[in-house]
Structure formats: C-alpha cells, structure tokens
mmCIF file of C-alpha atoms in Angstrom:
data_model
loop_
_atom_site.group_PDB
_atom_site.id
_atom_site.type_symbol
_atom_site.label_atom_id
_atom_site.label_comp_id
_atom_site.label_asym_id
_atom_site.label_seq_id
_atom_site.Cartn_x
_atom_site.Cartn_y
_atom_site.Cartn_z
ATOM 1 C CA UNK A 1 60.816 134.409 70.937
ATOM 2 C CA UNK A 2 60.420 130.447 72.909
ATOM 3 C CA UNK A 3 61.923 130.394 76.028
ATOM 4 C CA UNK A 4 64.539 127.333 76.913
ATOM 5 C CA UNK A 5 63.465 124.972 79.004
ATOM 6 C CA UNK A 6 63.925 125.643 82.667
ATOM 7 C CA UNK A 7 65.917 122.294 83.292
ATOM 8 C CA UNK A 8 68.817 123.082 80.439
ATOM 9 C CA UNK A 9 71.374 124.969 83.153
ATOM 10 C CA UNK A 10 70.834 121.632 85.259
ATOM 11 C CA UNK A 11 71.923 119.496 81.938
ATOM 12 C CA UNK A 12 74.928 121.614 81.232
ATOM 13 C CA UNK A 13 76.016 121.475 84.566
ATOM 14 C CA UNK A 14 75.886 117.822 84.884
ATOM 15 C CA UNK A 15 77.816 117.328 81.526
ATOM 16 C CA UNK A 16 80.402 119.948 82.892
ATOM 17 C CA UNK A 17 80.616 117.589 86.349
ATOM 18 C CA UNK A 18 80.830 114.629 83.961
ATOM 19 C CA UNK A 19 83.500 115.877 81.554
ATOM 20 C CA UNK A 20 85.206 117.034 84.748
ATOM 21 C CA UNK A 21 85.140 114.222 86.412
ATOM 22 C CA UNK A 22 86.437 112.139 83.257
ATOM 23 C CA UNK A 23 89.392 114.300 83.068
ATOM 24 C CA UNK A 24 90.451 113.503 86.762
ATOM 25 C CA UNK A 25 90.017 110.037 86.083
ATOM 26 C CA UNK A 26 92.409 110.263 83.451
ATOM 27 C CA UNK A 27 94.909 112.012 85.601
ATOM 28 C CA UNK A 28 94.738 109.885 88.334
ATOM 29 C CA UNK A 29 95.145 106.789 85.618
ATOM 30 C CA UNK A 30 98.789 108.275 84.404
ATOM 31 C CA UNK A 31 99.332 109.301 88.040
ATOM 32 C CA UNK A 32 99.436 105.682 89.004
ATOM 33 C CA UNK A 33 101.203 104.609 85.863
ATOM 34 C CA UNK A 34 103.916 107.002 86.494
ATOM 35 C CA UNK A 35 104.125 105.790 89.688
ATOM 36 C CA UNK A 36 103.917 101.849 89.086
ATOM 37 C CA UNK A 37 107.126 102.652 86.602
ATOM 38 C CA UNK A 38 108.816 104.698 89.027
ATOM 39 C CA UNK A 39 108.791 101.817 91.841
ATOM 40 C CA UNK A 40 109.483 99.027 89.255
ATOM 41 C CA UNK A 41 112.429 100.933 87.757
ATOM 42 C CA UNK A 42 114.385 100.852 91.125
ATOM 43 C CA UNK A 43 114.406 97.076 90.914
ATOM 44 C CA UNK A 44 117.142 94.890 89.997
ATOM 45 C CA UNK A 45 116.815 91.788 86.969
ATOM 46 C CA UNK A 46 115.941 89.062 89.743
ATOM 47 C CA UNK A 47 113.731 91.153 91.527
ATOM 48 C CA UNK A 48 111.932 92.453 88.619
ATOM 49 C CA UNK A 49 111.676 88.447 87.600
ATOM 50 C CA UNK A 50 110.213 87.775 90.688
ATOM 51 C CA UNK A 51 108.153 90.887 91.328
ATOM 52 C CA UNK A 52 106.442 89.416 87.149
ATOM 53 C CA UNK A 53 105.977 86.211 88.591
ATOM 54 C CA UNK A 54 104.077 87.525 91.640
ATOM 55 C CA UNK A 55 101.710 89.792 89.623
ATOM 56 C CA UNK A 56 101.330 86.790 87.064
ATOM 57 C CA UNK A 57 100.287 84.922 90.321
ATOM 58 C CA UNK A 58 97.957 87.152 91.671
ATOM 59 C CA UNK A 59 96.073 88.138 88.217
ATOM 60 C CA UNK A 60 95.436 84.497 88.077
ATOM 61 C CA UNK A 61 93.950 84.407 91.358
ATOM 62 C CA UNK A 62 91.715 87.402 90.718
ATOM 63 C CA UNK A 63 90.778 86.100 87.220
ATOM 64 C CA UNK A 64 89.391 83.295 88.772
ATOM 65 C CA UNK A 65 87.657 84.893 91.642
ATOM 66 C CA UNK A 66 85.972 87.054 88.819
ATOM 67 C CA UNK A 67 84.662 83.820 87.292
ATOM 68 C CA UNK A 68 83.098 82.592 90.231
ATOM 69 C CA UNK A 69 80.075 82.837 91.568
ATOM 70 C CA UNK A 70 78.600 86.464 91.946
ATOM 71 C CA UNK A 71 78.766 87.442 95.617
ATOM 72 C CA UNK A 72 76.272 87.801 98.067
ATOM 73 C CA UNK A 73 74.814 91.178 98.486
ATOM 74 C CA UNK A 74 76.147 92.121 101.730
ATOM 75 C CA UNK A 75 79.147 91.698 100.011
ATOM 76 C CA UNK A 76 79.127 93.180 96.845
ATOM 77 C CA UNK A 77 81.006 96.297 97.282
ATOM 78 C CA UNK A 78 83.634 93.968 97.050
ATOM 79 C CA UNK A 79 83.879 93.498 93.447
ATOM 80 C CA UNK A 80 84.963 97.429 92.612
ATOM 81 C CA UNK A 81 88.115 97.110 94.733
ATOM 82 C CA UNK A 82 88.523 93.929 93.143
ATOM 83 C CA UNK A 83 88.436 94.982 89.477
ATOM 84 C CA UNK A 84 90.589 98.084 90.610
ATOM 85 C CA UNK A 85 93.184 95.967 92.028
ATOM 86 C CA UNK A 86 93.267 93.744 88.787
ATOM 87 C CA UNK A 87 93.546 96.648 86.466
ATOM 88 C CA UNK A 88 96.366 97.675 88.743
ATOM 89 C CA UNK A 89 98.256 94.770 88.655
ATOM 90 C CA UNK A 90 97.775 94.153 84.563
ATOM 91 C CA UNK A 91 99.428 97.911 84.740
ATOM 92 C CA UNK A 92 102.118 96.894 86.724
ATOM 93 C CA UNK A 93 103.122 93.910 84.884
ATOM 94 C CA UNK A 94 103.094 95.437 81.662
ATOM 95 C CA UNK A 95 105.290 98.261 82.986
ATOM 96 C CA UNK A 96 107.647 95.428 84.807
ATOM 97 C CA UNK A 97 107.721 93.646 81.534
ATOM 98 C CA UNK A 98 108.911 97.039 79.639
ATOM 99 C CA UNK A 99 111.619 96.990 81.843
ATOM 100 C CA UNK A 100 112.782 93.647 81.642
ATOM 101 C CA UNK A 101 112.541 94.380 77.321
ATOM 102 C CA UNK A 102 114.469 97.895 77.699
ATOM 103 C CA UNK A 103 117.514 96.234 80.436
ATOM 104 C CA UNK A 104 118.067 92.811 78.925
ATOM 105 C CA UNK A 105 117.740 91.365 82.404
ATOM 106 C CA UNK A 106 115.817 88.480 80.366
ATOM 107 C CA UNK A 107 118.596 87.890 78.171
ATOM 108 C CA UNK A 108 121.356 87.818 80.832
ATOM 109 C CA UNK A 109 123.491 90.107 82.613
ATOM 110 C CA UNK A 110 126.607 90.046 85.292
ATOM 111 C CA UNK A 111 126.880 92.788 87.599
ATOM 112 C CA UNK A 112 129.938 91.706 88.855
ATOM 113 C CA UNK A 113 133.790 91.296 86.826
ATOM 114 C CA UNK A 114 134.417 87.705 86.117
ATOM 115 C CA UNK A 115 138.012 86.419 87.320
ATOM 116 C CA UNK A 116 139.454 84.167 84.764
ATOM 117 C CA UNK A 117 139.762 80.410 85.785
ATOM 118 C CA UNK A 118 143.735 79.575 86.505
ATOM 119 C CA UNK A 119 145.695 77.887 83.640
ATOM 120 C CA UNK A 120 148.300 75.605 84.056
ATOM 121 C CA UNK A 121 151.270 76.998 82.253
ATOM 122 C CA UNK A 122 153.635 74.612 80.434
ATOM 123 C CA UNK A 123 156.969 74.261 81.825
ATOM 124 C CA UNK A 124 159.668 76.516 80.031
ATOM 125 C CA UNK A 125 162.656 74.287 79.141
ATOM 126 C CA UNK A 126 165.822 75.776 79.872
ATOM 127 C CA UNK A 127 168.245 78.081 77.877
ATOM 128 C CA UNK A 128 171.014 76.306 76.308
ATOM 129 C CA UNK A 129 174.246 77.058 77.939
ATOM 130 C CA UNK A 130 176.368 78.854 74.888
ATOM 131 C CA UNK A 131 180.121 77.135 74.536
ATOM 132 C CA UNK A 132 183.333 78.668 75.353
ATOM 133 C CA UNK A 133 185.830 78.073 72.694
ATOM 134 C CA UNK A 134 188.575 76.850 73.717
ATOM 135 C CA UNK A 135 192.132 79.427 73.412
ATOM 136 C CA UNK A 136 194.292 79.032 70.482
ATOM 137 C CA UNK A 137 197.332 76.907 70.951
ATOM 138 C CA UNK A 138 200.419 78.405 68.671
ATOM 139 C CA UNK A 139 201.361 75.787 65.907
ATOM 140 C CA UNK A 140 198.991 73.106 64.705
ATOM 141 C CA UNK A 141 197.176 71.254 66.585
ATOM 142 C CA UNK A 142 196.074 67.851 65.372
ATOM 143 C CA UNK A 143 192.733 66.220 66.549
ATOM 144 C CA UNK A 144 192.592 63.161 69.006
ATOM 145 C CA UNK A 145 191.860 60.407 67.616
ATOM 146 C CA UNK A 146 188.200 59.215 70.458
ATOM 147 C CA UNK A 147 189.034 56.110 72.220
ATOM 148 C CA UNK A 148 187.245 52.648 71.292
ATOM 149 C CA UNK A 149 184.344 52.370 73.672
ATOM 150 C CA UNK A 150 184.798 49.896 76.488
ATOM 151 C CA UNK A 151 183.402 46.277 75.402
ATOM 152 C CA UNK A 152 180.080 45.829 76.806
ATOM 153 C CA UNK A 153 179.482 49.912 77.431
ATOM 154 C CA UNK A 154 176.321 51.784 76.178
ATOM 155 C CA UNK A 155 176.621 54.429 73.174
ATOM 156 C CA UNK A 156 175.544 57.805 75.155
ATOM 157 C CA UNK A 157 172.595 59.424 72.587
ATOM 158 C CA UNK A 158 173.415 62.264 70.369
ATOM 159 C CA UNK A 159 172.265 65.879 71.537
ATOM 160 C CA UNK A 160 169.225 65.341 68.702
ATOM 161 C CA UNK A 161 167.602 62.407 70.333
ATOM 162 C CA UNK A 162 164.990 62.298 72.562
ATOM 163 C CA UNK A 163 164.737 61.518 75.775
ATOM 164 C CA UNK A 164 163.050 58.036 77.069
ATOM 165 C CA UNK A 165 159.633 58.257 77.292
ATOM 166 C CA UNK A 166 158.553 61.741 75.317
ATOM 167 C CA UNK A 167 155.588 61.178 73.712
ATOM 168 C CA UNK A 168 155.548 62.095 69.892
ATOM 169 C CA UNK A 169 153.146 64.997 69.522
ATOM 170 C CA UNK A 170 151.504 67.091 72.345
ATOM 171 C CA UNK A 171 149.132 65.094 75.063
ATOM 172 C CA UNK A 172 145.513 65.218 74.297
ATOM 173 C CA UNK A 173 143.407 67.408 76.646
ATOM 174 C CA UNK A 174 140.579 66.183 78.652
ATOM 175 C CA UNK A 175 137.013 66.249 76.788
ATOM 176 C CA UNK A 176 135.125 69.108 77.908
ATOM 177 C CA UNK A 177 131.686 68.632 79.766
ATOM 178 C CA UNK A 178 128.807 70.650 78.017
ATOM 179 C CA UNK A 179 126.022 71.844 80.363
ATOM 180 C CA UNK A 180 122.581 70.881 78.913
ATOM 181 C CA UNK A 181 119.949 71.923 81.528
ATOM 182 C CA UNK A 182 119.944 74.047 85.020
ATOM 183 C CA UNK A 183 116.830 73.381 87.236
ATOM 184 C CA UNK A 184 115.422 74.209 90.678
ATOM 185 C CA UNK A 185 113.365 72.450 93.377
ATOM 186 C CA UNK A 186 112.345 72.809 97.196
ATOM 187 C CA UNK A 187 113.621 70.303 99.131
ATOM 188 C CA UNK A 188 112.981 69.870 102.627
ATOM 189 C CA UNK A 189 112.740 73.360 103.653
ATOM 190 C CA UNK A 190 115.528 74.019 101.484
ATOM 191 C CA UNK A 191 116.538 74.711 98.102
ATOM 192 C CA UNK A 192 118.340 72.321 95.642
ATOM 193 C CA UNK A 193 119.689 73.303 92.340
ATOM 194 C CA UNK A 194 120.959 70.704 89.739
ATOM 195 C CA UNK A 195 122.880 71.571 86.723
ATOM 196 C CA UNK A 196 122.860 68.463 84.111
ATOM 197 C CA UNK A 197 126.081 68.053 81.828
ATOM 198 C CA UNK A 198 127.245 65.543 78.788
ATOM 199 C CA UNK A 199 130.774 64.307 79.166
ATOM 200 C CA UNK A 200 132.533 61.642 81.410
ATOM 201 C CA UNK A 201 134.185 62.052 84.661
ATOM 202 C CA UNK A 202 132.609 63.972 87.731
ATOM 203 C CA UNK A 203 132.809 67.450 86.396
ATOM 204 C CA UNK A 204 135.026 69.998 88.275
ATOM 205 C CA UNK A 205 133.184 72.671 90.319
ATOM 206 C CA UNK A 206 134.081 75.517 92.072
ATOM 207 C CA UNK A 207 131.214 77.030 95.120
ATOM 208 C CA UNK A 208 132.074 80.188 96.260
ATOM 209 C CA UNK A 209 129.584 83.747 97.603
ATOM 210 C CA UNK A 210 129.820 87.177 97.028
ATOM 211 C CA UNK A 211 128.690 90.511 99.366
ATOM 212 C CA UNK A 212 126.206 93.190 97.897
ATOM 213 C CA UNK A 213 124.052 91.844 97.244
ATOM 214 C CA UNK A 214 124.728 88.456 98.760
ATOM 215 C CA UNK A 215 125.017 85.905 96.106
ATOM 216 C CA UNK A 216 125.817 81.875 95.597
ATOM 217 C CA UNK A 217 128.240 80.714 92.701
ATOM 218 C CA UNK A 218 128.462 77.643 90.941
ATOM 219 C CA UNK A 219 131.457 77.076 88.402
ATOM 220 C CA UNK A 220 131.311 74.261 86.294
ATOM 221 C CA UNK A 221 134.900 74.671 84.653
ATOM 222 C CA UNK A 222 136.077 73.053 81.724
ATOM 223 C CA UNK A 223 132.733 73.726 80.206
ATOM 224 C CA UNK A 224 131.948 74.391 75.975
ATOM 225 C CA UNK A 225 129.417 76.324 74.759
ATOM 226 C CA UNK A 226 126.097 75.224 76.463
ATOM 227 C CA UNK A 227 123.326 74.914 73.821
ATOM 228 C CA UNK A 228 121.311 77.970 72.889
ATOM 229 C CA UNK A 229 117.566 77.123 74.637
ATOM 230 C CA UNK A 230 119.514 77.020 77.856
ATOM 231 C CA UNK A 231 117.464 79.785 80.204
ATOM 232 C CA UNK A 232 119.200 82.936 81.391
ATOM 233 C CA UNK A 233 117.335 83.559 84.229
ATOM 234 C CA UNK A 234 114.703 82.038 86.252
ATOM 235 C CA UNK A 235 112.475 82.957 89.064
ATOM 236 C CA UNK A 236 113.088 80.993 92.378
ATOM 237 C CA UNK A 237 110.570 80.402 95.125
ATOM 238 C CA UNK A 238 111.195 80.138 98.608
ATOM 239 C CA UNK A 239 112.337 81.780 101.715
ATOM 240 C CA UNK A 240 116.060 81.255 100.541
ATOM 241 C CA UNK A 241 116.491 82.985 96.857
ATOM 242 C CA UNK A 242 115.108 85.140 94.282
ATOM 243 C CA UNK A 243 116.645 84.282 91.602
ATOM 244 C CA UNK A 244 118.955 82.140 88.982
ATOM 245 C CA UNK A 245 121.093 83.124 86.062
ATOM 246 C CA UNK A 246 123.336 81.035 84.202
ATOM 247 C CA UNK A 247 126.206 82.298 81.822
ATOM 248 C CA UNK A 248 128.975 80.882 79.616
ATOM 249 C CA UNK A 249 132.454 82.958 79.978
ATOM 250 C CA UNK A 250 134.266 81.270 76.752
ATOM 251 C CA UNK A 251 137.753 83.123 77.478
ATOM 252 C CA UNK A 252 138.270 81.236 80.569
ATOM 253 C CA UNK A 253 136.120 77.887 79.642
ATOM 254 C CA UNK A 254 133.648 77.655 82.314
ATOM 255 C CA UNK A 255 129.670 78.304 83.119
ATOM 256 C CA UNK A 256 128.847 80.348 85.457
ATOM 257 C CA UNK A 257 125.517 79.644 87.638
ATOM 258 C CA UNK A 258 124.478 82.478 90.019
ATOM 259 C CA UNK A 259 121.739 82.583 92.485
ATOM 260 C CA UNK A 260 120.591 85.863 93.950
ATOM 261 C CA UNK A 261 120.298 85.198 97.433
ATOM 262 C CA UNK A 262 117.600 86.808 100.060
ATOM 263 C CA UNK A 263 119.824 87.136 102.708
ATOM 264 C CA UNK A 264 123.896 86.478 103.464
ATOM 265 C CA UNK A 265 124.462 83.071 105.469
ATOM 266 C CA UNK A 266 122.904 80.707 103.235
ATOM 267 C CA UNK A 267 124.124 77.183 104.044
ATOM 268 C CA UNK A 268 125.255 75.006 101.288
ATOM 269 C CA UNK A 269 127.070 71.981 100.127
ATOM 270 C CA UNK A 270 128.187 70.403 96.693
ATOM 271 C CA UNK A 271 127.759 66.676 94.887
ATOM 272 C CA UNK A 272 129.185 66.329 92.170
ATOM 273 C CA UNK A 273 129.572 62.982 90.061
ATOM 274 C CA UNK A 274 129.135 62.101 86.761
ATOM 275 C CA UNK A 275 126.744 63.753 84.173
ATOM 276 C CA UNK A 276 125.164 66.269 87.279
ATOM 277 C CA UNK A 277 126.413 68.421 89.859
ATOM 278 C CA UNK A 278 124.004 69.552 92.834
ATOM 279 C CA UNK A 279 123.863 72.135 94.624
ATOM 280 C CA UNK A 280 122.327 72.425 98.214
ATOM 281 C CA UNK A 281 120.763 75.295 100.157
ATOM 282 C CA UNK A 282 119.598 75.384 103.672
ATOM 283 C CA UNK A 283 118.683 77.952 106.169
#
C-alpha cells in the first residue's frame, strides 16, 4: 500500500487556514456594512445629503490618487490602506443612497407644521333691520299724498340702487409669482441664496428662524405651483448651512425655502426686487 506524501498534512492545514481567513474577512465586511448603515441611519435628511457629497468628493480624490504614478518603494505600504478606505467609502455611499431612497429625503419632506398664511377676510355687510309695523287704528285710513319735491332738489336713490363708485364685478386679484429657480453661492465668507421668479412687481416675502434644529425659513407669498424640475433638496457647502429644501404649500399659496443651519445665531438679510429675492447669511 503506497504511503501518503509527507507534506500532505501541511497542505491540509494550509487549506483550512485559508478557509478560516476567508470566513473571517467575510464576517468583518458584514460587520463593517452593519456599522456603516447604523451610523448613516442616525443622520437626518439634510445630513445624509451632506454626507453623500463628502463621500463622493473623497472617492473622487482616492480614485485620482490611484490613477497617478505608483508610490515610491518607501511609501509602497500606503496603497493597501488607500484601497481599504476606498472600498469603505464606496460601501458607505451605497448605504447612504439606500437610506435616502427609503426615507424619501431626496424627494422632499418638512419636519414641522406649516402655519397657513393669513388671508384677508371680506367685510361682512350689516344685516338689514326689520321694519316694525305701525299699530292699527280704528276706521279706514287714507294714504297720504306724497309731497312734491322742492324745485332743484336731488331725487334720493331707491333701496335697490347701487352706491356710487361700486364696481360692477369683483375686483381682480393680484397676479401670482412663480418660483423658477433656487440657487446658493458662497460670498465674502457668507452665503447668498437667490430665489428667481416670474411675475410683475416686487414679490411679497417673509423670513423667520426656527429652533431644534436651527433653521432659517424664507416664504414667497402669493406663489403659484413651481415647475416640476425645481430641486426639492440641495446640499450646501460652507460653514453656515448644511442643506437647502424647497416646497410648495397650495392651501396657503406660498413657496417655502428652508436652510438647515450648522448653528444658531446666524445673521441674515433679505433683499427683494422685481423678479428675485436674495437672502444673505453672515457668521
């Protein structure tokens, strides 16, 4: 009976070791994926958008470094950590995109109640007074002949006549503005948000702040439905804001632009001119 080669036990042990290492690497990758999803799930919608932008920039940087010249011999071990970080960033980006799709943050959501814009109520006309009948008197009463009007006196209008100056039909409402674009740009260490719109005259706007988390809100009043391609959410760069969201409120008739701030106490100023409204933020 032929004897097995002497190196057979060593080969078997090596195969078992390789299988164990593969299982360990798969378990580590699954654990890392769960950790990435847990960290991403704790972020809000604007924070997810900001994180997606940061991961995209990091992956682009790592890819450009990988396409560059090969590292020197002394720095050759840096290629392995770079590849691991690139794989980790791509995995986290997939988790962030999945959470954005599941939560509908990329479509739009408002996380607080929206107070309807005040509307002017028509003045109620006074109710007509009921006429009290005169008490009956015994015997026939002949109607008195009306006195002829004095010469040159104006004749009083009857009860069905319209008052002087009253319009024949209801007054037309003011034309509504339509928001066509919302864009932001860094300017002199601050941030400028420009809301472009169509419609005559200077748009009616209001600005206020909200807490928990800090937000700055711009409402464009008397607004019609914006076009479908108007972005509902945008990631914002710079030290003042995280993201920008836009939504239309048909019941109250206004378009709301919400800036998610990095901190409270940001100074702001609004300038409205025909065709646009510019909201400027300063630290």
